[in-house]
Amino acid sequence: MSVRRSRAARVACRASRRSSPRRNVQKWAGLPEEAIAVSLTANWLDALDGTNALAATIEFSRHGYRQQADPLDVVRVPFEEADPVRAFVSYPGKRNFEGKLWLASTRRHVPFESFWERAFLAILDRTGDVAGVSSQPMWIRWRSPKRSHAPDYFARRADGSGLLVDVRPKELIKAEDEVKFELTRRLAAALGWSYLIFDDLPGATEANLRFLLRYRDPAWLEGVDVAALGLSGSMTLGSLVAALSPVARSGHAAAYALVWNGVASARLERPLSMSTIVTFGGGA
């Protein structure tokens, strides 16, 4: 069935919360007030480049069963359990790196098809606030004019709220991509989801995240009591290693584990070293 303005008007009376894309994944703190919420405003229904964001068909698959529905009929679909709707493209000379990353937060592997996507998944995993993640969770097929888009990820947060994600370096975002991303933002907002464009990965961030992945295991922090050790304020990573060495199985590993889980914050856009400043109880 198609989306009608009369139906949208009825739903609009229930909420009017707006949602906007986040340009930095570390700032995506804005959450929907409810796990399942549908909110529409007039501007979400206005056409963009001739396309109404909700005049679309959502295609998705669960357990091998392909389904289609109008946007307002998929609010309760657990997209974090969705099968990928498209396969990663392979061809001779392909430069992208693809694979699967095990997430400590969900204890599941999630596919990625670039270093950028792996970096996003690592940052997502660091939040410790993720209940489920799916790759290529849906096709959004707008009807007039015809255009389609498959977002890169859907994440279900611990509080039940949803996050739809596109991963694309700024320099690779074309004009048509901007239109599709904006339509996706409007559709996500209408369904009560947050929407994130992960387009910035400064300096050594990707390399540092790749390095820190090996210290996700909580076992590295066995016997470590930050409060009892009096760890507070700022210090060098080397000083933190020295403070942890008497109580941890590995002072270095425990220090990196604290950086990974955010207890000790550091500027990840710069290469990590023993002279890196880490901060407890505040931003780096």
mmCIF file of C-alpha atoms in Angstrom:
data_model
loop_
_atom_site.group_PDB
_atom_site.id
_atom_site.type_symbol
_atom_site.label_atom_id
_atom_site.label_comp_id
_atom_site.label_asym_id
_atom_site.label_seq_id
_atom_site.Cartn_x
_atom_site.Cartn_y
_atom_site.Cartn_z
ATOM 1 C CA MET A 1 0.000 0.000 0.000
ATOM 2 C CA SER A 2 1.132 3.543 -0.604
ATOM 3 C CA VAL A 3 1.920 6.295 1.887
ATOM 4 C CA ARG A 4 -0.825 8.899 2.047
ATOM 5 C CA ARG A 5 -0.656 12.393 3.492
ATOM 6 C CA SER A 6 -3.840 11.776 5.446
ATOM 7 C CA ARG A 7 -2.149 8.931 7.268
ATOM 8 C CA ALA A 8 0.988 11.004 7.762
ATOM 9 C CA ALA A 9 -1.080 13.798 9.249
ATOM 10 C CA ARG A 10 -2.578 11.427 11.793
ATOM 11 C CA VAL A 11 0.832 10.137 12.798
ATOM 12 C CA ALA A 12 2.260 13.645 12.941
ATOM 13 C CA CYS A 13 -0.027 14.464 15.822
ATOM 14 C CA ARG A 14 1.820 11.918 17.973
ATOM 15 C CA ALA A 15 5.266 13.513 17.811
ATOM 16 C CA SER A 16 7.270 16.207 16.118
ATOM 17 C CA ARG A 17 10.851 15.339 17.072
ATOM 18 C CA ARG A 18 13.403 16.107 14.406
ATOM 19 C CA SER A 19 16.498 14.093 13.630
ATOM 20 C CA SER A 20 19.587 15.134 11.699
ATOM 21 C CA PRO A 21 22.641 13.345 10.307
ATOM 22 C CA ARG A 22 25.743 13.391 12.478
ATOM 23 C CA ARG A 23 29.001 14.278 10.748
ATOM 24 C CA ASN A 24 31.117 12.818 13.542
ATOM 25 C CA VAL A 25 30.291 9.383 14.948
ATOM 26 C CA GLN A 26 31.623 10.371 18.348
ATOM 27 C CA LYS A 27 28.885 13.016 18.636
ATOM 28 C CA TRP A 28 25.856 10.834 17.919
ATOM 29 C CA ALA A 29 24.487 11.126 21.453
ATOM 30 C CA GLY A 30 21.008 12.378 20.474
ATOM 31 C CA LEU A 31 18.546 9.526 21.053
ATOM 32 C CA PRO A 32 14.860 9.043 20.285
ATOM 33 C CA GLU A 33 12.763 9.348 23.430
ATOM 34 C CA GLU A 34 11.030 6.055 22.645
ATOM 35 C CA ALA A 35 12.285 2.819 21.192
ATOM 36 C CA ILE A 36 9.482 2.819 18.628
ATOM 37 C CA ALA A 37 8.345 6.251 17.542
ATOM 38 C CA VAL A 38 6.979 7.643 14.321
ATOM 39 C CA SER A 39 7.215 11.381 13.834
ATOM 40 C CA LEU A 40 6.505 13.358 10.715
ATOM 41 C CA THR A 41 6.678 17.056 9.954
ATOM 42 C CA ALA A 42 5.735 18.915 6.814
ATOM 43 C CA ASN A 43 9.288 19.351 5.573
ATOM 44 C CA TRP A 44 9.901 15.589 5.652
ATOM 45 C CA LEU A 45 6.936 15.216 3.307
ATOM 46 C CA ASP A 46 8.081 17.936 0.924
ATOM 47 C CA ALA A 47 9.659 16.714 -2.279
ATOM 48 C CA LEU A 48 13.439 16.877 -2.663
ATOM 49 C CA ASP A 49 14.582 16.969 -6.286
ATOM 50 C CA GLY A 50 11.112 15.730 -7.182
ATOM 51 C CA THR A 51 11.156 12.863 -4.655
ATOM 52 C CA ASN A 52 9.006 12.427 -1.558
ATOM 53 C CA ALA A 53 11.129 10.684 1.087
ATOM 54 C CA LEU A 54 8.268 8.424 2.181
ATOM 55 C CA ALA A 55 6.982 7.597 -1.292
ATOM 56 C CA ALA A 56 9.169 4.531 -1.322
ATOM 57 C CA THR A 57 9.254 0.782 -0.971
ATOM 58 C CA ILE A 58 11.527 -0.830 1.626
ATOM 59 C CA GLU A 59 12.996 -4.157 0.565
ATOM 60 C CA PHE A 60 14.638 -6.355 3.190
ATOM 61 C CA SER A 61 15.322 -9.986 3.999
ATOM 62 C CA ARG A 62 15.202 -11.959 7.236
ATOM 63 C CA HIS A 63 16.252 -15.585 7.488
ATOM 64 C CA GLY A 64 16.358 -15.775 3.702
ATOM 65 C CA TYR A 65 12.788 -14.513 3.255
ATOM 66 C CA ARG A 66 12.629 -11.417 1.026
ATOM 67 C CA GLN A 67 9.977 -8.859 1.939
ATOM 68 C CA GLN A 68 8.670 -5.505 0.705
ATOM 69 C CA ALA A 69 6.722 -2.875 2.612
ATOM 70 C CA ASP A 70 5.897 0.810 2.749
ATOM 71 C CA PRO A 71 8.083 2.830 5.159
ATOM 72 C CA LEU A 72 5.447 3.275 7.863
ATOM 73 C CA ASP A 73 4.897 -0.481 7.958
ATOM 74 C CA VAL A 74 8.501 -1.339 8.898
ATOM 75 C CA VAL A 75 8.786 0.614 12.151
ATOM 76 C CA ARG A 76 8.761 -2.538 14.260
ATOM 77 C CA VAL A 77 10.931 -4.658 11.968
ATOM 78 C CA PRO A 78 14.121 -5.792 13.793
ATOM 79 C CA PHE A 79 16.480 -4.622 11.062
ATOM 80 C CA GLU A 80 19.457 -5.509 13.264
ATOM 81 C CA GLU A 81 18.597 -9.120 12.321
ATOM 82 C CA ALA A 82 18.275 -8.407 8.600
ATOM 83 C CA ASP A 83 20.238 -10.311 5.958
ATOM 84 C CA PRO A 84 22.411 -8.219 3.606
ATOM 85 C CA VAL A 85 20.327 -7.124 0.626
ATOM 86 C CA ARG A 86 23.341 -6.920 -1.653
ATOM 87 C CA ALA A 87 26.658 -8.711 -1.941
ATOM 88 C CA PHE A 88 29.955 -6.862 -1.923
ATOM 89 C CA VAL A 89 31.171 -6.296 -5.452
ATOM 90 C CA SER A 90 34.392 -8.110 -6.399
ATOM 91 C CA TYR A 91 36.514 -7.429 -9.466
ATOM 92 C CA PRO A 92 40.171 -7.728 -10.523
ATOM 93 C CA GLY A 93 42.318 -4.964 -9.062
ATOM 94 C CA LYS A 94 39.754 -3.983 -6.445
ATOM 95 C CA ARG A 95 41.454 -1.757 -3.857
ATOM 96 C CA ASN A 96 38.865 -1.927 -1.079
ATOM 97 C CA PHE A 97 39.573 -4.271 1.814
ATOM 98 C CA GLU A 98 36.638 -6.385 2.960
ATOM 99 C CA GLY A 99 36.009 -8.912 5.695
ATOM 100 C CA LYS A 100 34.117 -9.391 8.953
ATOM 101 C CA LEU A 101 34.759 -7.720 12.302
ATOM 102 C CA TRP A 102 33.851 -9.414 15.572
ATOM 103 C CA LEU A 103 32.071 -6.956 17.856
ATOM 104 C CA ALA A 104 32.607 -7.411 21.579
ATOM 105 C CA SER A 105 29.342 -5.591 22.306
ATOM 106 C CA THR A 106 27.156 -7.995 20.296
ATOM 107 C CA ARG A 107 29.488 -11.007 20.221
ATOM 108 C CA ARG A 108 28.833 -11.389 16.513
ATOM 109 C CA HIS A 109 30.731 -10.852 13.287
ATOM 110 C CA VAL A 110 29.604 -7.963 11.060
ATOM 111 C CA PRO A 111 30.720 -7.613 7.413
ATOM 112 C CA PHE A 112 32.606 -4.580 6.130
ATOM 113 C CA GLU A 113 33.881 -3.720 2.654
ATOM 114 C CA SER A 114 36.414 -0.985 3.377
ATOM 115 C CA PHE A 115 38.824 0.256 6.027
ATOM 116 C CA TRP A 116 36.351 3.080 6.610
ATOM 117 C CA GLU A 117 33.539 0.671 7.419
ATOM 118 C CA ARG A 118 35.801 -1.333 9.719
ATOM 119 C CA ALA A 119 36.765 1.888 11.519
ATOM 120 C CA PHE A 120 33.102 2.807 11.929
ATOM 121 C CA LEU A 121 32.307 -0.628 13.383
ATOM 122 C CA ALA A 122 35.228 -0.314 15.786
ATOM 123 C CA ILE A 123 34.005 3.071 17.018
ATOM 124 C CA LEU A 124 30.477 1.713 17.308
ATOM 125 C CA ASP A 125 31.767 -1.231 19.329
ATOM 126 C CA ARG A 126 33.667 1.122 21.666
ATOM 127 C CA THR A 127 30.429 2.772 22.759
ATOM 128 C CA GLY A 128 29.350 -0.463 24.479
ATOM 129 C CA ASP A 129 25.800 0.636 23.731
ATOM 130 C CA VAL A 130 24.921 -1.650 20.834
ATOM 131 C CA ALA A 131 22.513 -4.595 20.966
ATOM 132 C CA GLY A 132 22.713 -5.588 17.296
ATOM 133 C CA VAL A 133 24.146 -4.501 13.949
ATOM 134 C CA SER A 134 23.354 -5.529 10.377
ATOM 135 C CA SER A 135 25.183 -4.747 7.153
ATOM 136 C CA GLN A 136 23.328 -3.618 4.009
ATOM 137 C CA PRO A 137 20.011 -3.997 5.887
ATOM 138 C CA MET A 138 17.593 -2.708 3.266
ATOM 139 C CA TRP A 139 16.982 -1.247 -0.153
ATOM 140 C CA ILE A 140 15.081 2.027 -0.164
ATOM 141 C CA ARG A 141 13.442 2.359 -3.572
ATOM 142 C CA TRP A 142 11.821 5.718 -4.196
ATOM 143 C CA ARG A 143 9.071 5.630 -6.765
ATOM 144 C CA SER A 144 9.083 9.032 -8.472
ATOM 145 C CA PRO A 145 11.524 9.696 -9.907
ATOM 146 C CA LYS A 146 12.983 6.236 -9.530
ATOM 147 C CA ARG A 147 16.109 6.121 -7.396
ATOM 148 C CA SER A 148 17.362 3.585 -4.877
ATOM 149 C CA HIS A 149 19.766 3.406 -1.982
ATOM 150 C CA ALA A 150 21.080 0.674 0.332
ATOM 151 C CA PRO A 151 22.396 2.192 3.591
ATOM 152 C CA ASP A 152 25.544 0.543 4.926
ATOM 153 C CA TYR A 153 24.404 -0.353 8.446
ATOM 154 C CA PHE A 154 21.510 -0.501 10.857
ATOM 155 C CA ALA A 155 22.354 -0.529 14.571
ATOM 156 C CA ARG A 156 19.962 -1.257 17.416
ATOM 157 C CA ARG A 157 21.078 0.472 20.565
ATOM 158 C CA ALA A 158 20.719 -0.928 24.060
ATOM 159 C CA ASP A 159 17.716 1.325 24.752
ATOM 160 C CA GLY A 160 15.884 -0.025 21.689
ATOM 161 C CA SER A 161 16.414 3.005 19.450
ATOM 162 C CA GLY A 162 17.599 2.604 15.872
ATOM 163 C CA LEU A 163 20.490 4.122 13.940
ATOM 164 C CA LEU A 164 20.784 4.043 10.157
ATOM 165 C CA VAL A 165 24.301 4.644 8.820
ATOM 166 C CA ASP A 166 26.045 5.540 5.583
ATOM 167 C CA VAL A 167 29.840 5.327 5.433
ATOM 168 C CA ARG A 168 31.454 7.463 2.737
ATOM 169 C CA PRO A 169 34.566 9.693 2.739
ATOM 170 C CA LYS A 170 33.646 13.323 2.129
ATOM 171 C CA GLU A 171 35.623 13.510 -1.096
ATOM 172 C CA LEU A 172 33.653 10.587 -2.566
ATOM 173 C CA ILE A 173 30.190 12.011 -1.859
ATOM 174 C CA LYS A 174 28.669 13.150 -5.156
ATOM 175 C CA ALA A 175 25.668 15.382 -5.773
ATOM 176 C CA GLU A 176 23.315 12.424 -6.277
ATOM 177 C CA ASP A 177 24.646 10.853 -3.077
ATOM 178 C CA GLU A 178 23.798 14.040 -1.182
ATOM 179 C CA VAL A 179 20.202 13.811 -2.427
ATOM 180 C CA LYS A 180 19.911 10.139 -1.445
ATOM 181 C CA PHE A 181 21.453 10.780 1.954
ATOM 182 C CA GLU A 182 19.045 13.629 2.651
ATOM 183 C CA LEU A 183 16.076 11.500 1.577
ATOM 184 C CA THR A 184 17.362 8.725 3.826
ATOM 185 C CA ARG A 185 17.690 11.177 6.716
ATOM 186 C CA ARG A 186 14.091 12.310 6.272
ATOM 187 C CA LEU A 187 12.829 8.734 6.047
ATOM 188 C CA ALA A 188 14.824 7.698 9.124
ATOM 189 C CA ALA A 189 13.525 10.669 11.092
ATOM 190 C CA ALA A 190 9.962 9.797 10.141
ATOM 191 C CA LEU A 191 10.472 6.297 11.527
ATOM 192 C CA GLY A 192 12.043 7.501 14.758
ATOM 193 C CA TRP A 193 15.595 6.459 13.851
ATOM 194 C CA SER A 194 18.768 8.484 14.052
ATOM 195 C CA TYR A 195 20.805 8.833 10.865
ATOM 196 C CA LEU A 196 24.562 9.127 10.633
ATOM 197 C CA ILE A 197 26.852 9.932 7.726
ATOM 198 C CA PHE A 198 30.290 8.673 8.745
ATOM 199 C CA ASP A 199 32.478 10.770 6.467
ATOM 200 C CA ASP A 200 35.437 11.890 8.576
ATOM 201 C CA LEU A 201 38.361 9.743 9.736
ATOM 202 C CA PRO A 202 41.151 12.158 10.683
ATOM 203 C CA GLY A 203 44.859 11.428 10.914
ATOM 204 C CA ALA A 204 45.886 8.167 12.551
ATOM 205 C CA THR A 205 42.390 7.282 13.799
ATOM 206 C CA GLU A 206 41.943 4.220 11.611
ATOM 207 C CA ALA A 207 45.410 2.839 12.416
ATOM 208 C CA ASN A 208 44.936 3.424 16.150
ATOM 209 C CA LEU A 209 41.537 1.737 16.160
ATOM 210 C CA ARG A 210 42.941 -1.235 14.282
ATOM 211 C CA PHE A 211 45.697 -1.509 16.902
ATOM 212 C CA LEU A 212 43.324 -1.155 19.870
ATOM 213 C CA LEU A 213 40.974 -3.873 18.628
ATOM 214 C CA ARG A 214 43.209 -6.536 20.171
ATOM 215 C CA TYR A 215 42.615 -5.059 23.642
ATOM 216 C CA ARG A 216 38.820 -5.337 23.702
ATOM 217 C CA ASP A 217 38.844 -8.428 25.922
ATOM 218 C CA PRO A 218 37.844 -7.473 29.515
ATOM 219 C CA ALA A 219 40.340 -10.077 30.722
ATOM 220 C CA TRP A 220 43.099 -7.504 30.215
ATOM 221 C CA LEU A 221 41.569 -5.467 33.048
ATOM 222 C CA GLU A 222 41.251 -8.262 35.600
ATOM 223 C CA GLY A 223 42.542 -7.008 38.928
ATOM 224 C CA VAL A 224 42.491 -3.375 37.808
ATOM 225 C CA ASP A 225 40.557 -0.951 40.032
ATOM 226 C CA VAL A 226 40.962 2.548 38.620
ATOM 227 C CA ALA A 227 39.605 4.252 41.751
ATOM 228 C CA ALA A 228 41.762 2.204 44.129
ATOM 229 C CA LEU A 229 44.835 3.035 42.077
ATOM 230 C CA GLY A 230 44.000 6.727 42.328
ATOM 231 C CA LEU A 231 44.059 7.181 38.566
ATOM 232 C CA SER A 232 42.650 10.606 37.739
ATOM 233 C CA GLY A 233 43.432 13.695 35.729
ATOM 234 C CA SER A 234 45.963 13.500 32.908
ATOM 235 C CA MET A 235 49.193 11.538 32.497
ATOM 236 C CA THR A 236 51.294 10.009 29.768
ATOM 237 C CA LEU A 237 50.460 6.564 28.474
ATOM 238 C CA GLY A 238 53.859 5.450 29.766
ATOM 239 C CA SER A 239 52.987 6.590 33.294
ATOM 240 C CA LEU A 240 49.688 4.735 33.080
ATOM 241 C CA VAL A 241 51.519 1.567 32.046
ATOM 242 C CA ALA A 242 53.820 1.921 35.062
ATOM 243 C CA ALA A 243 50.853 2.395 37.422
ATOM 244 C CA LEU A 244 49.062 -0.668 36.058
ATOM 245 C CA SER A 245 52.008 -3.052 35.810
ATOM 246 C CA PRO A 246 51.973 -4.172 39.500
ATOM 247 C CA VAL A 247 48.293 -5.237 39.393
ATOM 248 C CA ALA A 248 47.520 -6.197 35.767
ATOM 249 C CA ARG A 249 48.687 -9.252 33.841
ATOM 250 C CA SER A 250 50.212 -6.760 31.397
ATOM 251 C CA GLY A 251 50.573 -3.058 32.145
ATOM 252 C CA HIS A 252 50.706 -2.190 28.452
ATOM 253 C CA ALA A 253 47.640 -4.277 27.574
ATOM 254 C CA ALA A 254 45.628 -2.901 30.504
ATOM 255 C CA ALA A 255 46.506 0.671 29.540
ATOM 256 C CA TYR A 256 45.402 0.108 25.952
ATOM 257 C CA ALA A 257 42.239 -1.618 27.183
ATOM 258 C CA LEU A 258 41.372 1.483 29.217
ATOM 259 C CA VAL A 259 41.905 3.635 26.124
ATOM 260 C CA TRP A 260 39.729 1.275 24.088
ATOM 261 C CA ASN A 261 36.782 1.395 26.481
ATOM 262 C CA GLY A 262 37.083 5.159 26.958
ATOM 263 C CA VAL A 263 37.903 5.095 30.676
ATOM 264 C CA ALA A 264 41.169 6.755 29.665
ATOM 265 C CA SER A 265 40.570 9.100 26.735
ATOM 266 C CA ALA A 266 43.215 9.994 24.165
ATOM 267 C CA ARG A 267 43.496 11.905 20.889
ATOM 268 C CA LEU A 268 43.230 9.033 18.432
ATOM 269 C CA GLU A 269 43.882 11.212 15.390
ATOM 270 C CA ARG A 270 47.511 11.225 16.526
ATOM 271 C CA PRO A 271 49.705 8.068 16.573
ATOM 272 C CA LEU A 272 49.634 6.400 19.988
ATOM 273 C CA SER A 273 52.941 6.271 21.859
ATOM 274 C CA MET A 274 54.172 6.155 25.430
ATOM 275 C CA SER A 275 54.214 9.976 25.385
ATOM 276 C CA THR A 276 50.520 10.193 24.427
ATOM 277 C CA ILE A 277 48.492 12.092 27.038
ATOM 278 C CA VAL A 278 45.527 10.161 28.436
ATOM 279 C CA THR A 279 42.835 11.694 30.600
ATOM 280 C CA PHE A 280 40.541 10.166 33.221
ATOM 281 C CA GLY A 281 37.116 11.619 33.863
ATOM 282 C CA GLY A 282 37.096 13.995 30.875
ATOM 283 C CA GLY A 283 37.796 14.463 27.186
ATOM 284 C CA ALA A 284 41.284 14.307 25.796
#
